[in-house]
Amino acid sequence: SQRVVIIGAGIVGTNLADELVSRGWNNITVVEQGPLHMPGGSTSHAPGLVFQTNPSKTMTHLARYTVEKFLSIEKDGHKCFNQVGGLEVATTPARLEELKRKHGYASSWGIDARLVTAEECFKMYPHLSDMVLGGLHIPTDGLALAARATQLLIERTSEAGVRYLGHTPVTGIELDGRRVTGVNTPGGIIPADIVVSCAGFWGVELGAMVGVDIPLLPLAHHLPNGMNAELPILRHQDKGLYYREHGGQYGIGYYGHRPMPVVAASLGLTPKEVDEQNMPSRLDFTTEDFDPAWKESQKLIPALQDTEIADGFNGIFSFTPDGGPILGQPSHLDGFYVAEAVWVTHSAGVARALAQILTTGRSEIDVSECELSRFEEVQVNRDYVSETSQQNFVEIYDIVHPLQQRTSPRNLRVSPFYSRQLELGAVFLETGGWERPWWYEANKDLVKSLPPSWKPVGRDAWSAQVYSPISAAEAWKTRNAVAMFDMTAFHRFEVAGPGAVGLLQRLTTSDITTKPGTVTYTLLLNDHGTIRGDIFVLRLDDDVFQIGANTATDLAYLTREARVQEQNNPGKWSQVRDITGSTCCIGLWGPRARDVIAGISTVDISNKGLPYFSLKKTIISGIPVTMIRKSYVGELGWEIQTSAEYGQRLWDTIWQAGKLHGLIAGGRSALNSMRIEKGYRTYGVDMTTEHNPFEAGVSFAVDANKKDDFVGKAALQRLSSQPPSRRLRPLTVDDGRSMALGKEPVFYNGKAVGYVTTAAFGYTVNKPVAYAWLPGGLSEGETVEIEYFGKRIRATVQAESLYDPQMHRLTQ
Ligand code: FAD
C-alpha cells in the first residue's frame, strides 16, 4: 500500500494509524518530536470530557463514534472510556430553555438524552447547591482516557506493523513539484506518498513548511487536574465552567478567562524528558485568571468552600475561526493532508473519516464543514484567525442564536451596491466575509399595506430574533410586482480552456455539451454516488464556462481536478478562476421584471428571445451585462451580472427604471422564505455527502441518457434501483404560526424519525414551512410533530413544490 507518514503521536495521529492499519494499509510511520510514552502535546494532559451533543450533526456523530471506539479499547479489564454520563445544569431560565433546544439536537442526531428536574440533578450530583434549576442528562457521555488510549493504540498498531519514531521532529516536507515525497528529520528523509499532519496546535508551523495557511490559533486554557470519576461530568455553562470529579477532588475547567493566545514555535523544542509537570503544552497556572471561576465553583458546589486548589496549569489547544476541526488537503498539493484542531471528543471520528477518505474516497459521516478548503481567502490570514478564534473561545458556552452576528471583523467584503444598500437601511448579515442585506428598513411602510393573507403572524421570542416583518413585505412585492436582490456573494468561477468541456463532463451528472448560451443545474457526485455539491453550469462559449457554486470547497475541488487532468493530458488544460469578487450580480425577479428591463434595453427578453435556463451577453443602458434566465425565488426574471466596476451604475439604472413598476430591494430573509416554498435545496444544509440524488429529491438533475462516463455514474445506476429509505420532504406547520429554525427533531407516532434541515415562514403559503429528512415510506398528508424547545408542533408532509409546481411563473 501507499507509504504514509503521520506527524504527531497524539490522540489524532495514533487513531489515524489505527484506522488505516485496520483497513489493510501496512506502510505507516508515525513521527513524534516528543517521547512516545508521553509525547507532550495537548493529549498528554487532556481531561477528556466527552459531551457528544452539538448543534452540528457531523460533530455529534464524530463524537458518538469516538465513544464507541474508546469503549472498545481495553487492557487488563480497563476501558479507555469511563461512561459516567454527562450532566449540563441550568442556573438561569434562559439556560433552561437552551437545554431544551439541546435536547432537541440529541433527538435529531440519535443521542439518548433526558431533561431532568433540579431534584434529579441533586440526586445524580449530591454536591450541587440549590441554585440549579434543572439539567440535561446524557447517559452515554463520559471521560475519555486519552493519554492511556494513545498508549494502547501505539501498542496495538506497533504490533500490526506501524513504525513509531519518538524524539524525531519533522523539520521540513519534501516535494517533487506539487507531489509530497517525504518528510525531513534530523535522522534524514523518510520517504512517503502521503503525509498527514496530526500535529495539533503545531499545525500552523507544519503547514508553513509547504506554504499552506492553517487557520488555527493555539490558546492556553485553565485546568486544575485529576482522574477516575464516578459522578457524571458536569457543565455549568452559565459561568463558563466544567467539572470532573475524581475521588474527593475536582478537576475544574474554565472558559471565562481572557483568551491567552500562544505561538507554538515560541515554545521551543520538546525536551528529552517530558513528565506531568514539564511538557510544551503546559504553561504555568495564572491564579488571577482563575479567581472568578473559583468563586463561582464554590457557589455551585458549596463543599468546595472548605478546600484549596491543589494543582493547576494552563494547557494549550487549538481554536479555529468557526470552531470546527480542520481536515483535508490543500488543492495545490498532492499527498499532503491535515487533521488538526480536533478535540479528544471527536478524535477517533475524525481519524476514521480521514482513513475512509484515503482508502475509499469518501467519509461515511459528512465532513464538508470540517474541510480545510471551506475557508475563504480572507479567512485564513493570521489577523482574522486570531480575532475570530479568540471570539470562539469566549463564546464557547454562550447561548448562540443561529443568526447571531459577530460585530468584528466586519465589512471585509462588500458588493458594489453597498452604498445604495446603506441608503436603503439594509440590515446586514455576514457570511464568508461578505455583507449581505437581510432586509431593508426602507420597506418598513409596506408592511402596513400588506393584504390580510400576507400579514405576518406573531413569533416566539427566539424566532423573533434577527427577524423583521419587513421580509413579508419584500416577499409580497417579489411575488406581485418586482424586487432586486444582491446575488454578488454567491460563488462564481470561470472554467476556461481546451480541457473545460471534458472536465465538466466528467465531474457533473448532466450533459454540458449543449450550445453556448445554455444554463444547466447539475450535481457533483463522488464515486459512491452521493452529493458533494450542486452547481449551475453556464456555457458562455465553446471553451468558456461559468460555474455558480456554493462554497470555497467547490473551487478547491474544481481546481484540483483541472490540475490532475492537465497532468494526465497536458493538451486538455483548463483554468479555474474565482471571479466572485471581480463581478457582481443582481437578481431581478417578479411578474413585472420584464417591464423594468424593457424600459432600459432593446434586447429581446421575450420568452422566446431569452427562454428559461438560457443566457445572453448584452448591453443595458450602455453597461455590458450577462442576463441569466434563472431564479432563486421561483419568479420570472434574471440574474443580471456585470463586472464590479459597473456595479453601482447597473444598480442605479435598474432602480430608476423600476420605480414605475413598484420595484423594491429585497433581502436574504425574504429570498430564503421564497426559496423554501419553491423547494430549492441549499447544499451543506438540506443535503450533503451523506445523501444521494434520489433521496434528496434532485434526481431530475441527473441526465439518465448521458453517454459519457462521469464521477458517480456506476454507483448511481446501482442506487436508482433501490427505493430510498429516507427522503427530504417539505412540511407545513398546521397551526400556521409556530416556527422552526432548522435542526429540530421530527417525531412520527411519538418516535424521533428525522430532523429539520431548513425552515422559514412561507409568506405566500401563509404558514411556516420546513424541509426535513424523513423515513422514505411516510406519505404526503401524514401528520408529524416537530419538537421546538420541548414543545411539539404538528406539521403535515406535503408534495413538492409548495409554490407553482407547474413552473408557470418561471417559464412564461
Ligand atoms: P496533540 O496531542 O497535541 O498531538 C500532536 C503531536 O504532534 C504532539 O505530540 C507533538 O509533539 C507532535 N508534533 C508537533 N509538531 C511536530 C513536528 N514538527 N514533528 C514531530 N512531531 C510533532 N478535549 C476534549 O475533547 N475534552 C476536554 O475536556 C478537553 N479539555 C482540554 C483541556 C485542556 C487544558 C486542554 C489543553 C485541552 C483540552 N481538550 C479537550 C482538547 C484536546 O486535548 C486536544 O484537542 C487534543 O488532545 C488534540 O489532540 P492531537 O492529537 O490533535 O494533538
PDB file of N, CA, C and O in Angstrom, residues 204-251:
ATOM      1  N   VAL A 204       0.121  25.099  12.467  1.00  0.00           N
ATOM      2  CA  VAL A 204       0.479  26.286  11.682  1.00  0.00           C
ATOM      3  C   VAL A 204       1.908  26.146  11.168  1.00  0.00           C
ATOM      4  O   VAL A 204       2.200  26.415   9.990  1.00  0.00           O
ATOM      5  N   GLU A 205       2.801  25.687  12.050  1.00  0.00           N
ATOM      6  CA  GLU A 205       4.215  25.556  11.694  1.00  0.00           C
ATOM      7  C   GLU A 205       4.396  24.464  10.625  1.00  0.00           C
ATOM      8  O   GLU A 205       5.157  24.638   9.683  1.00  0.00           O
ATOM      9  N   LEU A 206       3.684  23.368  10.774  1.00  0.00           N
ATOM     10  CA  LEU A 206       3.787  22.283   9.784  1.00  0.00           C
ATOM     11  C   LEU A 206       3.255  22.745   8.428  1.00  0.00           C
ATOM     12  O   LEU A 206       3.864  22.486   7.388  1.00  0.00           O
ATOM     13  N   GLY A 207       2.118  23.452   8.444  1.00  0.00           N
ATOM     14  CA  GLY A 207       1.534  23.949   7.187  1.00  0.00           C
ATOM     15  C   GLY A 207       2.503  24.876   6.471  1.00  0.00           C
ATOM     16  O   GLY A 207       2.663  24.811   5.243  1.00  0.00           O
ATOM     17  N   ALA A 208       3.173  25.720   7.258  1.00  0.00           N
ATOM     18  CA  ALA A 208       4.107  26.693   6.664  1.00  0.00           C
ATOM     19  C   ALA A 208       5.223  25.993   5.889  1.00  0.00           C
ATOM     20  O   ALA A 208       5.774  26.549   4.939  1.00  0.00           O
ATOM     21  N   MET A 209       5.543  24.764   6.274  1.00  0.00           N
ATOM     22  CA  MET A 209       6.620  24.036   5.574  1.00  0.00           C
ATOM     23  C   MET A 209       6.264  23.765   4.112  1.00  0.00           C
ATOM     24  O   MET A 209       7.136  23.540   3.286  1.00  0.00           O
ATOM     25  N   VAL A 210       4.954  23.744   3.793  1.00  0.00           N
ATOM     26  CA  VAL A 210       4.546  23.522   2.397  1.00  0.00           C
ATOM     27  C   VAL A 210       3.681  24.676   1.881  1.00  0.00           C
ATOM     28  O   VAL A 210       2.906  24.526   0.927  1.00  0.00           O
ATOM     29  N   GLY A 211       3.789  25.830   2.534  1.00  0.00           N
ATOM     30  CA  GLY A 211       3.074  27.016   2.051  1.00  0.00           C
ATOM     31  C   GLY A 211       1.568  26.946   2.229  1.00  0.00           C
ATOM     32  O   GLY A 211       0.823  27.540   1.457  1.00  0.00           O
ATOM     33  N   VAL A 212       1.103  26.236   3.239  1.00  0.00           N
ATOM     34  CA  VAL A 212      -0.345  26.153   3.478  1.00  0.00           C
ATOM     35  C   VAL A 212      -0.682  26.909   4.766  1.00  0.00           C
ATOM     36  O   VAL A 212      -0.102  26.632   5.820  1.00  0.00           O
ATOM     37  N   ASP A 213      -1.620  27.857   4.648  1.00  0.00           N
ATOM     38  CA  ASP A 213      -2.072  28.578   5.840  1.00  0.00           C
ATOM     39  C   ASP A 213      -3.045  27.698   6.605  1.00  0.00           C
ATOM     40  O   ASP A 213      -4.107  27.344   6.082  1.00  0.00           O
ATOM     41  N   ILE A 214      -2.713  27.358   7.824  1.00  0.00           N
ATOM     42  CA  ILE A 214      -3.627  26.547   8.640  1.00  0.00           C
ATOM     43  C   ILE A 214      -4.329  27.494   9.608  1.00  0.00           C
ATOM     44  O   ILE A 214      -3.689  28.078  10.494  1.00  0.00           O
ATOM     45  N   PRO A 215      -5.649  27.682   9.419  1.00  0.00           N
ATOM     46  CA  PRO A 215      -6.346  28.685  10.217  1.00  0.00           C
ATOM     47  C   PRO A 215      -6.698  28.199  11.628  1.00  0.00           C
ATOM     48  O   PRO A 215      -7.861  28.030  11.957  1.00  0.00           O
ATOM     49  N   LEU A 216      -5.676  27.963  12.441  1.00  0.00           N
ATOM     50  CA  LEU A 216      -5.960  27.635  13.841  1.00  0.00           C
ATOM     51  C   LEU A 216      -5.121  28.532  14.740  1.00  0.00           C
ATOM     52  O   LEU A 216      -4.082  29.045  14.324  1.00  0.00           O
ATOM     53  N   LEU A 217      -5.602  28.713  15.945  1.00  0.00           N
ATOM     54  CA  LEU A 217      -4.894  29.546  16.920  1.00  0.00           C
ATOM     55  C   LEU A 217      -4.719  28.747  18.211  1.00  0.00           C
ATOM     56  O   LEU A 217      -5.708  28.322  18.810  1.00  0.00           O
ATOM     57  N   PRO A 218      -3.472  28.542  18.643  1.00  0.00           N
ATOM     58  CA  PRO A 218      -3.286  27.878  19.938  1.00  0.00           C
ATOM     59  C   PRO A 218      -3.658  28.840  21.075  1.00  0.00           C
ATOM     60  O   PRO A 218      -3.232  29.993  21.075  1.00  0.00           O
ATOM     61  N   LEU A 219      -4.474  28.369  21.989  1.00  0.00           N
ATOM     62  CA  LEU A 219      -4.865  29.195  23.141  1.00  0.00           C
ATOM     63  C   LEU A 219      -4.604  28.415  24.424  1.00  0.00           C
ATOM     64  O   LEU A 219      -4.804  27.194  24.466  1.00  0.00           O
ATOM     65  N   ALA A 220      -4.171  29.134  25.435  1.00  0.00           N
ATOM     66  CA  ALA A 220      -3.981  28.486  26.737  1.00  0.00           C
ATOM     67  C   ALA A 220      -5.317  28.466  27.471  1.00  0.00           C
ATOM     68  O   ALA A 220      -6.127  29.382  27.346  1.00  0.00           O
ATOM     69  N   HIS A 221      -5.530  27.420  28.251  1.00  0.00           N
ATOM     70  CA  HIS A 221      -6.827  27.201  28.906  1.00  0.00           C
ATOM     71  C   HIS A 221      -6.577  26.614  30.287  1.00  0.00           C
ATOM     72  O   HIS A 221      -5.764  25.722  30.449  1.00  0.00           O
ATOM     73  N   HIS A 222      -7.318  27.141  31.252  1.00  0.00           N
ATOM     74  CA  HIS A 222      -7.141  26.779  32.657  1.00  0.00           C
ATOM     75  C   HIS A 222      -7.603  25.401  33.029  1.00  0.00           C
ATOM     76  O   HIS A 222      -8.711  25.023  32.687  1.00  0.00           O
ATOM     77  N   LEU A 223      -6.810  24.691  33.751  1.00  0.00           N
ATOM     78  CA  LEU A 223      -7.312  23.424  34.248  1.00  0.00           C
ATOM     79  C   LEU A 223      -6.586  22.928  35.482  1.00  0.00           C
ATOM     80  O   LEU A 223      -5.463  22.468  35.398  1.00  0.00           O
ATOM     81  N   PRO A 224      -7.259  22.978  36.610  1.00  0.00           N
ATOM     82  CA  PRO A 224      -6.787  22.168  37.723  1.00  0.00           C
ATOM     83  C   PRO A 224      -7.170  20.713  37.435  1.00  0.00           C
ATOM     84  O   PRO A 224      -8.267  20.434  36.985  1.00  0.00           O
ATOM     85  N   ASN A 225      -6.288  19.761  37.692  1.00  0.00           N
ATOM     86  CA  ASN A 225      -6.351  18.420  37.078  1.00  0.00           C
ATOM     87  C   ASN A 225      -6.782  17.263  37.982  1.00  0.00           C
ATOM     88  O   ASN A 225      -6.819  17.390  39.181  1.00  0.00           O
ATOM     89  N   GLY A 226      -7.063  16.057  37.397  1.00  0.00           N
ATOM     90  CA  GLY A 226      -7.387  14.841  38.157  1.00  0.00           C
ATOM     91  C   GLY A 226      -7.872  13.659  37.341  1.00  0.00           C
ATOM     92  O   GLY A 226      -7.885  13.722  36.144  1.00  0.00           O
ATOM     93  N   MET A 227      -8.283  12.529  37.956  1.00  0.00           N
ATOM     94  CA  MET A 227      -8.628  11.249  37.266  1.00  0.00           C
ATOM     95  C   MET A 227      -9.860  10.530  37.858  1.00  0.00           C
ATOM     96  O   MET A 227     -10.508  11.035  38.742  1.00  0.00           O
ATOM     97  N   ASN A 228     -10.123   9.279  37.389  1.00  0.00           N
ATOM     98  CA  ASN A 228     -11.062   8.300  37.961  1.00  0.00           C
ATOM     99  C   ASN A 228     -12.384   8.811  38.554  1.00  0.00           C
ATOM    100  O   ASN A 228     -12.589   8.829  39.761  1.00  0.00           O
ATOM    101  N   ALA A 229     -13.293   9.205  37.701  1.00  0.00           N
ATOM    102  CA  ALA A 229     -14.547   9.767  38.206  1.00  0.00           C
ATOM    103  C   ALA A 229     -15.615   8.716  38.423  1.00  0.00           C
ATOM    104  O   ALA A 229     -15.591   7.648  37.815  1.00  0.00           O
ATOM    105  N   GLU A 230     -16.556   9.010  39.313  1.00  0.00           N
ATOM    106  CA  GLU A 230     -17.758   8.196  39.452  1.00  0.00           C
ATOM    107  C   GLU A 230     -19.003   9.024  39.139  1.00  0.00           C
ATOM    108  O   GLU A 230     -19.970   8.545  38.601  1.00  0.00           O
ATOM    109  N   LEU A 231     -18.939  10.318  39.498  1.00  0.00           N
ATOM    110  CA  LEU A 231     -20.077  11.195  39.214  1.00  0.00           C
ATOM    111  C   LEU A 231     -20.048  11.589  37.736  1.00  0.00           C
ATOM    112  O   LEU A 231     -18.992  11.540  37.098  1.00  0.00           O
ATOM    113  N   PRO A 232     -21.220  12.006  37.207  1.00  0.00           N
ATOM    114  CA  PRO A 232     -21.219  12.455  35.801  1.00  0.00           C
ATOM    115  C   PRO A 232     -20.251  13.618  35.599  1.00  0.00           C
ATOM    116  O   PRO A 232     -19.958  14.364  36.541  1.00  0.00           O
ATOM    117  N   ILE A 233     -19.778  13.773  34.367  1.00  0.00           N
ATOM    118  CA  ILE A 233     -19.058  15.006  34.038  1.00  0.00           C
ATOM    119  C   ILE A 233     -20.108  16.113  34.041  1.00  0.00           C
ATOM    120  O   ILE A 233     -21.281  15.869  33.728  1.00  0.00           O
ATOM    121  N   LEU A 234     -19.697  17.294  34.415  1.00  0.00           N
ATOM    122  CA  LEU A 234     -20.666  18.353  34.726  1.00  0.00           C
ATOM    123  C   LEU A 234     -20.316  19.637  33.982  1.00  0.00           C
ATOM    124  O   LEU A 234     -19.134  19.991  33.874  1.00  0.00           O
ATOM    125  N   ARG A 235     -21.347  20.313  33.482  1.00  0.00           N
ATOM    126  CA  ARG A 235     -21.118  21.619  32.866  1.00  0.00           C
ATOM    127  C   ARG A 235     -22.012  22.660  33.521  1.00  0.00           C
ATOM    128  O   ARG A 235     -23.214  22.430  33.689  1.00  0.00           O
ATOM    129  N   HIS A 236     -21.387  23.797  33.840  1.00  0.00           N
ATOM    130  CA  HIS A 236     -22.130  24.941  34.381  1.00  0.00           C
ATOM    131  C   HIS A 236     -21.841  26.082  33.412  1.00  0.00           C
ATOM    132  O   HIS A 236     -20.992  26.927  33.635  1.00  0.00           O
ATOM    133  N   GLN A 237     -22.565  26.006  32.284  1.00  0.00           N
ATOM    134  CA  GLN A 237     -22.197  26.885  31.171  1.00  0.00           C
ATOM    135  C   GLN A 237     -22.557  28.342  31.425  1.00  0.00           C
ATOM    136  O   GLN A 237     -21.994  29.231  30.789  1.00  0.00           O
ATOM    137  N   ASP A 238     -23.492  28.583  32.341  1.00  0.00           N
ATOM    138  CA  ASP A 238     -23.829  29.979  32.628  1.00  0.00           C
ATOM    139  C   ASP A 238     -22.607  30.739  33.112  1.00  0.00           C
ATOM    140  O   ASP A 238     -22.529  31.957  32.997  1.00  0.00           O
ATOM    141  N   LYS A 239     -21.629  30.013  33.678  1.00  0.00           N
ATOM    142  CA  LYS A 239     -20.411  30.684  34.161  1.00  0.00           C
ATOM    143  C   LYS A 239     -19.159  30.143  33.465  1.00  0.00           C
ATOM    144  O   LYS A 239     -18.043  30.309  33.962  1.00  0.00           O
ATOM    145  N   GLY A 240     -19.322  29.483  32.334  1.00  0.00           N
ATOM    146  CA  GLY A 240     -18.166  29.031  31.546  1.00  0.00           C
ATOM    147  C   GLY A 240     -17.354  27.929  32.210  1.00  0.00           C
ATOM    148  O   GLY A 240     -16.150  27.824  31.983  1.00  0.00           O
ATOM    149  N   LEU A 241     -18.008  27.065  32.987  1.00  0.00           N
ATOM    150  CA  LEU A 241     -17.260  26.083  33.785  1.00  0.00           C
ATOM    151  C   LEU A 241     -17.627  24.642  33.467  1.00  0.00           C
ATOM    152  O   LEU A 241     -18.770  24.339  33.098  1.00  0.00           O
ATOM    153  N   TYR A 242     -16.659  23.748  33.606  1.00  0.00           N
ATOM    154  CA  TYR A 242     -16.939  22.319  33.561  1.00  0.00           C
ATOM    155  C   TYR A 242     -16.127  21.604  34.632  1.00  0.00           C
ATOM    156  O   TYR A 242     -15.091  22.093  35.086  1.00  0.00           O
ATOM    157  N   TYR A 243     -16.641  20.428  35.022  1.00  0.00           N
ATOM    158  CA  TYR A 243     -16.067  19.725  36.177  1.00  0.00           C
ATOM    159  C   TYR A 243     -15.953  18.242  35.901  1.00  0.00           C
ATOM    160  O   TYR A 243     -16.807  17.652  35.253  1.00  0.00           O
ATOM    161  N   ARG A 244     -14.888  17.671  36.462  1.00  0.00           N
ATOM    162  CA  ARG A 244     -14.846  16.220  36.582  1.00  0.00           C
ATOM    163  C   ARG A 244     -14.412  15.909  38.002  1.00  0.00           C
ATOM    164  O   ARG A 244     -13.436  16.465  38.510  1.00  0.00           O
ATOM    165  N   GLU A 245     -15.194  15.037  38.611  1.00  0.00           N
ATOM    166  CA  GLU A 245     -14.879  14.658  39.981  1.00  0.00           C
ATOM    167  C   GLU A 245     -13.879  13.513  39.934  1.00  0.00           C
ATOM    168  O   GLU A 245     -13.860  12.724  38.982  1.00  0.00           O
ATOM    169  N   HIS A 246     -12.984  13.447  40.887  1.00  0.00           N
ATOM    170  CA  HIS A 246     -12.102  12.281  40.960  1.00  0.00           C
ATOM    171  C   HIS A 246     -11.748  12.017  42.409  1.00  0.00           C
ATOM    172  O   HIS A 246     -10.877  12.663  42.992  1.00  0.00           O
ATOM    173  N   GLY A 247     -12.534  11.092  42.965  1.00  0.00           N
ATOM    174  CA  GLY A 247     -12.297  10.617  44.320  1.00  0.00           C
ATOM    175  C   GLY A 247     -12.029  11.729  45.330  1.00  0.00           C
ATOM    176  O   GLY A 247     -10.920  11.865  45.815  1.00  0.00           O
ATOM    177  N   GLY A 248     -13.031  12.541  45.582  1.00  0.00           N
ATOM    178  CA  GLY A 248     -12.879  13.582  46.596  1.00  0.00           C
ATOM    179  C   GLY A 248     -12.226  14.852  46.082  1.00  0.00           C
ATOM    180  O   GLY A 248     -12.112  15.831  46.806  1.00  0.00           O
ATOM    181  N   GLN A 249     -11.792  14.857  44.845  1.00  0.00           N
ATOM    182  CA  GLN A 249     -11.222  16.075  44.265  1.00  0.00           C
ATOM    183  C   GLN A 249     -12.019  16.461  43.019  1.00  0.00           C
ATOM    184  O   GLN A 249     -12.723  15.639  42.448  1.00  0.00           O
ATOM    185  N   TYR A 250     -11.858  17.700  42.602  1.00  0.00           N
ATOM    186  CA  TYR A 250     -12.498  18.136  41.365  1.00  0.00           C
ATOM    187  C   TYR A 250     -11.463  18.669  40.397  1.00  0.00           C
ATOM    188  O   TYR A 250     -10.557  19.416  40.790  1.00  0.00           O
ATOM    189  N   GLY A 251     -11.609  18.284  39.140  1.00  0.00           N
ATOM    190  CA  GLY A 251     -10.897  18.969  38.067  1.00  0.00           C
ATOM    191  C   GLY A 251     -11.858  20.025  37.533  1.00  0.00           C
ATOM    192  O   GLY A 251     -13.014  19.719  37.234  1.00  0.00           O
TER     193      GLY A 251
END
